[in-house]
PDB file of C-alpha atoms and ligand atoms in Angstrom:
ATOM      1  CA  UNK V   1       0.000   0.000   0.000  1.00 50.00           C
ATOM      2  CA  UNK V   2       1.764   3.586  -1.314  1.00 59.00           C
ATOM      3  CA  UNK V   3       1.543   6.317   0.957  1.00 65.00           C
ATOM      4  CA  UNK V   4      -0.583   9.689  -0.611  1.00 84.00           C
ATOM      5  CA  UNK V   5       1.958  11.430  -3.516  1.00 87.00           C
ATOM      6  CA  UNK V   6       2.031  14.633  -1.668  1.00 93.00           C
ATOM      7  CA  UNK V   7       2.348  13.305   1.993  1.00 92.00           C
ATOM      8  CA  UNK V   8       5.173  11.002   0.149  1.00 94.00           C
ATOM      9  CA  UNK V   9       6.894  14.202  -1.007  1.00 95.00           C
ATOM     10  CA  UNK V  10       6.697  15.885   1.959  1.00 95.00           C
ATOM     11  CA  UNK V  11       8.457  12.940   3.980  1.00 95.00           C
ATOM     12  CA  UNK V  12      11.248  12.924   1.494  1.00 96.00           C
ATOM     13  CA  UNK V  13      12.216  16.477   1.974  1.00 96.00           C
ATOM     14  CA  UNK V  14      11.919  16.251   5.629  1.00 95.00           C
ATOM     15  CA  UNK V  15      14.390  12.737   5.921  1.00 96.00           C
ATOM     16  CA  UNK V  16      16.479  14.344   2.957  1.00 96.00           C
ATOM     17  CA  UNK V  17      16.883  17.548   5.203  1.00 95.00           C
ATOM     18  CA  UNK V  18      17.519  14.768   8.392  1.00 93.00           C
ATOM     19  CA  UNK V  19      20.484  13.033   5.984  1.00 93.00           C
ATOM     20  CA  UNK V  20      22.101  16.847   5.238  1.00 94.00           C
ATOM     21  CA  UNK V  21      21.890  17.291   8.798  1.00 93.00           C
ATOM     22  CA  UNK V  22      23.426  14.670  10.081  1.00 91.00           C
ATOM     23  CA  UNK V  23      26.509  15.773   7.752  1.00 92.00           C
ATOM     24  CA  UNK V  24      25.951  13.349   4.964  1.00 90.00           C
ATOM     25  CA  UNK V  25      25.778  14.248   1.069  1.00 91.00           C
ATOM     26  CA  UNK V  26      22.508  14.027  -0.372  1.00 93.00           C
ATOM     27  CA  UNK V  27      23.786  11.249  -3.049  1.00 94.00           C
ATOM     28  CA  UNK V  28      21.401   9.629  -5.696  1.00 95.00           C
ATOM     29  CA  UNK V  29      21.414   6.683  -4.211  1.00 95.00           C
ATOM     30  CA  UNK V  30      20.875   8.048  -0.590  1.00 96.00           C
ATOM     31  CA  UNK V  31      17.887  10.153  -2.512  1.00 96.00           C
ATOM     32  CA  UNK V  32      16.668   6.745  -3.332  1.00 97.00           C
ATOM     33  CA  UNK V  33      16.764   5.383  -0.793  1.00 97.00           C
ATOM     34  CA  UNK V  34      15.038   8.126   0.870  1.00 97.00           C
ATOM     35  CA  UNK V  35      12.237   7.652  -1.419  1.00 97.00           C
ATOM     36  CA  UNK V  36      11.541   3.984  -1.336  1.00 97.00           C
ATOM     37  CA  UNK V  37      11.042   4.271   2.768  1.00 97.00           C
ATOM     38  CA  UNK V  38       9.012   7.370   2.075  1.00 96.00           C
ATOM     39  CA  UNK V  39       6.198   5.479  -0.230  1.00 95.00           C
ATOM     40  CA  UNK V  40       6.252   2.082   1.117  1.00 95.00           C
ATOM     41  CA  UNK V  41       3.925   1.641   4.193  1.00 93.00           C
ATOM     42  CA  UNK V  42       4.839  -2.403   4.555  1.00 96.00           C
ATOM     43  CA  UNK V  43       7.163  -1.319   7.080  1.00 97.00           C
ATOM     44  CA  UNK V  44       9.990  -3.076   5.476  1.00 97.00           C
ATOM     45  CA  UNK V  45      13.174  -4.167   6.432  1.00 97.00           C
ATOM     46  CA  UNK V  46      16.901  -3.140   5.136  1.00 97.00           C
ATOM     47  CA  UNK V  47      16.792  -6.408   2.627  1.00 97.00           C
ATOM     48  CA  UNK V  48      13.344  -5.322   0.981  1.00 97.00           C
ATOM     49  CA  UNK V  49      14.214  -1.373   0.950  1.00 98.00           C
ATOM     50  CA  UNK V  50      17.420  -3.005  -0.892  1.00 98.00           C
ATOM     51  CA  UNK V  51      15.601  -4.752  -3.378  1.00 98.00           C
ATOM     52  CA  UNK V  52      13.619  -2.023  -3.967  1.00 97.00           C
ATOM     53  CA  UNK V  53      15.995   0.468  -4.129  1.00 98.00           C
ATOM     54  CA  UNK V  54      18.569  -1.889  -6.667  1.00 97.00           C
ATOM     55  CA  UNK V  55      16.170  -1.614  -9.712  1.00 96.00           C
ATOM     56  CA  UNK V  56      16.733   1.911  -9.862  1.00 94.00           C
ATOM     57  CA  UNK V  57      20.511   1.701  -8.272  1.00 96.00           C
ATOM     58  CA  UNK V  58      22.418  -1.627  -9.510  1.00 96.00           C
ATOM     59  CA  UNK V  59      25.003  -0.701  -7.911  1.00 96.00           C
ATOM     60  CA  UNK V  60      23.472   0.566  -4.718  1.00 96.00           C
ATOM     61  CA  UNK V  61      25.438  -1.684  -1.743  1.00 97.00           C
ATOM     62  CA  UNK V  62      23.321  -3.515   0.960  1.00 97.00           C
ATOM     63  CA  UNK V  63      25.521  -1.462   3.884  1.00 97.00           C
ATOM     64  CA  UNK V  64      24.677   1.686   2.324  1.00 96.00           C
ATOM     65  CA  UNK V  65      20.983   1.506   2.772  1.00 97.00           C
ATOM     66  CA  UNK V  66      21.960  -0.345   5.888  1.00 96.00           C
ATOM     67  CA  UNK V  67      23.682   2.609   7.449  1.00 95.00           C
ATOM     68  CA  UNK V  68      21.611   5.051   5.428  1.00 96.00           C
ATOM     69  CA  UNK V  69      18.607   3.564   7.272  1.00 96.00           C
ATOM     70  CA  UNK V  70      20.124   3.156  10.809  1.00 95.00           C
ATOM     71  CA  UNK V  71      21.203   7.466  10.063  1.00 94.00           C
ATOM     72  CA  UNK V  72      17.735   7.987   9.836  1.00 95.00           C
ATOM     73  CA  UNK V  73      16.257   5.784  12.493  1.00 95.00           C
ATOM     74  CA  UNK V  74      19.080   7.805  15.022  1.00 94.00           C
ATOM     75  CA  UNK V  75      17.782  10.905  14.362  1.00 92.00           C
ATOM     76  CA  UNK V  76      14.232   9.481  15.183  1.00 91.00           C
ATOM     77  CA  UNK V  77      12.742  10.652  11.243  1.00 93.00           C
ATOM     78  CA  UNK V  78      11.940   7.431  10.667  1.00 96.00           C
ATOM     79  CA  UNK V  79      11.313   4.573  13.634  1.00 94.00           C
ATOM     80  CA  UNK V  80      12.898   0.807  13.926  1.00 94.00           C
ATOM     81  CA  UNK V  81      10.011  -1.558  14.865  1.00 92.00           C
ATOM     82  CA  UNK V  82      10.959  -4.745  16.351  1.00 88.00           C
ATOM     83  CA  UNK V  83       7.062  -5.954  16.341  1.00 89.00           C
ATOM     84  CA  UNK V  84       8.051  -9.459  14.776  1.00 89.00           C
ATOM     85  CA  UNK V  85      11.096 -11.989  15.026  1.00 89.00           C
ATOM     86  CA  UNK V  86      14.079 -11.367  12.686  1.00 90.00           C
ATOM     87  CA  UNK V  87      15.380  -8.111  11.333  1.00 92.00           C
ATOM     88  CA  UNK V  88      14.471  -4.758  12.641  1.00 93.00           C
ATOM     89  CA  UNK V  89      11.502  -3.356  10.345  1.00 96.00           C
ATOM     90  CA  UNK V  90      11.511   0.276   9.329  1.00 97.00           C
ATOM     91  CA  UNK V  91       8.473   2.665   9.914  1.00 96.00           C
ATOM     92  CA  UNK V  92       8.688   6.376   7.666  1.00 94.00           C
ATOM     93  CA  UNK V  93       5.717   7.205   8.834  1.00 92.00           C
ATOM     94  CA  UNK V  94       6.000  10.232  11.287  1.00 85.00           C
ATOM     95  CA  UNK V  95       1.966  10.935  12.553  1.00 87.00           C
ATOM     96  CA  UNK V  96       0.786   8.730  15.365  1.00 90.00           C
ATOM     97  CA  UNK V  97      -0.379   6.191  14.964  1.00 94.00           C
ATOM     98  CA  UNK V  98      -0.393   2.340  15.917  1.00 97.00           C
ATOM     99  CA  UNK V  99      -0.062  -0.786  14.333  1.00 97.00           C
ATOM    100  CA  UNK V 100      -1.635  -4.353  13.557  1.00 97.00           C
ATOM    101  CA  UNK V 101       0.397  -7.092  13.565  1.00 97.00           C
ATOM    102  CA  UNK V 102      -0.068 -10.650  11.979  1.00 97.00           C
ATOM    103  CA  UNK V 103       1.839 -13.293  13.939  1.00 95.00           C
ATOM    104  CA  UNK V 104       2.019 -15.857  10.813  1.00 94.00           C
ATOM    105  CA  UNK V 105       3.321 -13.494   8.125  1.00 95.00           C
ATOM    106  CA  UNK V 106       4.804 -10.776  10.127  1.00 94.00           C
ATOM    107  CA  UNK V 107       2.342  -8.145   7.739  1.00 96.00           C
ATOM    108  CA  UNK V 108       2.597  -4.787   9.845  1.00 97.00           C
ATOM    109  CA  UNK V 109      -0.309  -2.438   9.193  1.00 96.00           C
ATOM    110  CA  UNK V 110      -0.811   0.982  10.169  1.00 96.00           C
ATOM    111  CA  UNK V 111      -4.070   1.783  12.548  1.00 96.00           C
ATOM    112  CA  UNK V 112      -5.275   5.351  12.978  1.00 95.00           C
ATOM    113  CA  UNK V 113      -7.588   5.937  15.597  1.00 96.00           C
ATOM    114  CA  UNK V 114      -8.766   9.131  17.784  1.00 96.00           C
ATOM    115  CA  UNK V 115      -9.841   6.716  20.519  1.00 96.00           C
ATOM    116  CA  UNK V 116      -6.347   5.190  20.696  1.00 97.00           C
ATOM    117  CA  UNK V 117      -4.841   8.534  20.614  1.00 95.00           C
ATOM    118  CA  UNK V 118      -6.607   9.565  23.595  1.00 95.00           C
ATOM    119  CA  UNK V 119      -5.166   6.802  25.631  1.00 95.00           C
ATOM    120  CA  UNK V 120      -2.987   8.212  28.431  1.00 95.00           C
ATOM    121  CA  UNK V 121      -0.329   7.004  30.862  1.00 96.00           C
ATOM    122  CA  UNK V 122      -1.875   5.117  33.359  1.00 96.00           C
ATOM    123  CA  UNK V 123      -0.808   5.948  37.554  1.00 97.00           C
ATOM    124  CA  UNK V 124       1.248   2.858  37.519  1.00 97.00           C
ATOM    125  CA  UNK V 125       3.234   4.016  34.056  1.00 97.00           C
ATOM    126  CA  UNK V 126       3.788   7.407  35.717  1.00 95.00           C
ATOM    127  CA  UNK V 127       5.068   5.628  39.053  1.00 97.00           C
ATOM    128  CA  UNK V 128       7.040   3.414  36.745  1.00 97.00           C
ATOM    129  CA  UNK V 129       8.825   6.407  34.804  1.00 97.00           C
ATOM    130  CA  UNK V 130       8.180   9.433  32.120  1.00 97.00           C
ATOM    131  CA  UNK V 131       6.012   8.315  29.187  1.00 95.00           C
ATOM    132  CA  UNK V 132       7.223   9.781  25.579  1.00 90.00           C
ATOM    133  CA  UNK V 133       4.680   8.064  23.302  1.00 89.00           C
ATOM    134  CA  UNK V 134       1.752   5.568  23.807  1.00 93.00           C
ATOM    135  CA  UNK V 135       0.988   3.068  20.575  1.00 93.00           C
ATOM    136  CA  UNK V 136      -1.259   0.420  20.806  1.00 96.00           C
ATOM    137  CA  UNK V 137      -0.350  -2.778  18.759  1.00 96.00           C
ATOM    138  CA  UNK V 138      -3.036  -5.540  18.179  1.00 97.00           C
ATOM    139  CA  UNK V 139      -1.515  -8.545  17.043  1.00 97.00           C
ATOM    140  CA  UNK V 140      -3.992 -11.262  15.501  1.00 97.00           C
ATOM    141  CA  UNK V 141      -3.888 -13.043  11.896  1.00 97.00           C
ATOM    142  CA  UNK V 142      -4.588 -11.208   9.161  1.00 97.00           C
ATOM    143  CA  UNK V 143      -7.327 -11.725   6.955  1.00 97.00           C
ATOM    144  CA  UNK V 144      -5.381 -13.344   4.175  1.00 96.00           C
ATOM    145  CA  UNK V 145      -3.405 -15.851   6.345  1.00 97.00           C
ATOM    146  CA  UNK V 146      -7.176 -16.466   8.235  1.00 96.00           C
ATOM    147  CA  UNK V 147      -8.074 -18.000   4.848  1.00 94.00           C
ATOM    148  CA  UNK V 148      -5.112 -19.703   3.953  1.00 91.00           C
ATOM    149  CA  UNK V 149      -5.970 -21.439   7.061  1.00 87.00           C
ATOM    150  CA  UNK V 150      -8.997 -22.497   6.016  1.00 87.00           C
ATOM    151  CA  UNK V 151      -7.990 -23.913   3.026  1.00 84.00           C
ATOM    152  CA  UNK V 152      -5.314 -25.969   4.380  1.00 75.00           C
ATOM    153  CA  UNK V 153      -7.855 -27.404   7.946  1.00 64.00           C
TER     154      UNK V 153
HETATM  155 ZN1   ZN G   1      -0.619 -12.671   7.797  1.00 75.25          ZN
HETATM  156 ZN1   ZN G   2       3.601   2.344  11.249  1.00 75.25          ZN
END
C-alpha cells in the first residue's frame, strides 16, 4: 500500500533535510533510498528497501541503505520496529499512529484511531517512569493468512 503522492513528497524532503543534517551528502542513491522508505507503508526491512531500491541503483550496496537507514532511524525521522522476530523493520511514517500485527506473516499495518490517541499514561506508568509516546499494537492473523488457514484445515 503507497503512501498519498504529496504526503510522500513531503516525507522525502523532511528525511532528505535529516540526511544533510546529520553531515551526509545528499547522493542519488541516498535520494533513493530516501524515497523507497518514504512510499512504502509495509514497514519493510533493510533487505526489501534493498531490493527495492537496486532496480533503480544496480550498484546501490546492501551497507549503504543499511547505514543510510540506521542514520535515519538515530535521528528518530523514521522509527525501527521490532514488532516481529528477525530483522528490525523500518516505519517512515511520522503521525501517530499504531499498528496491527499478523503473527504468521509478520504483515505490519498501520491503525489510525482518535480513541487510541486519547489513551494516556496510566498511575502505575507514571510511578514506573516518564512516558514519551503511547501506541497500541493488536496482534492477531490477518485476513489473508485467516483463509489460507482455512484452506489448508
Ligand atoms: Zn498474515
Ligand atoms: Zn507504522
Amino acid at each position: 500500500m503507497a503512501a498519498r503522492v504529496d504526503e510522500v513528497a513531503r516525507r522525502v524532503d523532511q528525511l532528505s533535510r535529516g540526511l544533510r543534517e546529520a553531515g551526509l551528502r545528499l547522493t542519488h542513491q541516498r535520494l533513493e533510498i530516501v524515497r523507497v522508505i518514504a512510499a512504502d507503508e509495509t514497514h519493510p526491512d533493510v533487505e526489501t528497501v534493498y531490493r527495492a531500491v537496486r532496480e533503480r541503483v544496480p550498484t546501490i550496496s546492501l551497507d549503504t541503505v543499511y547505514r543510510t537507514l540506521a542514520t535515519l532511524a538515530e535521528r528518530g525521522l523514521i522509527l525501527r520496529v521490532l514488532f516481529t522476530p528477525g530483522p528490525a523493520r523500518y516505519d517512515a511514517n511520522p503521525a501517530r499512529h499504531h499498528h496491527f500485527v499478523c503473527t504468521h506473516c509478520g504483515l505490519i499495518r498501520d491503525v489510525e484511531n482518535a480513541d487510541l490517541d486519547a489513551i494516556r499514561p496510566t498511575a502505575e506508568v507514571a510511578r514506573i517512569g516518564r512516558c514519551d509516546a503511547i501506541s497500541v499494537q493488536f496482534r492477531g492473523v490477518c485476513a489473508p493468512c485467516q483463509s489460507r488457514e482455512a484452506t489448508t484445515a
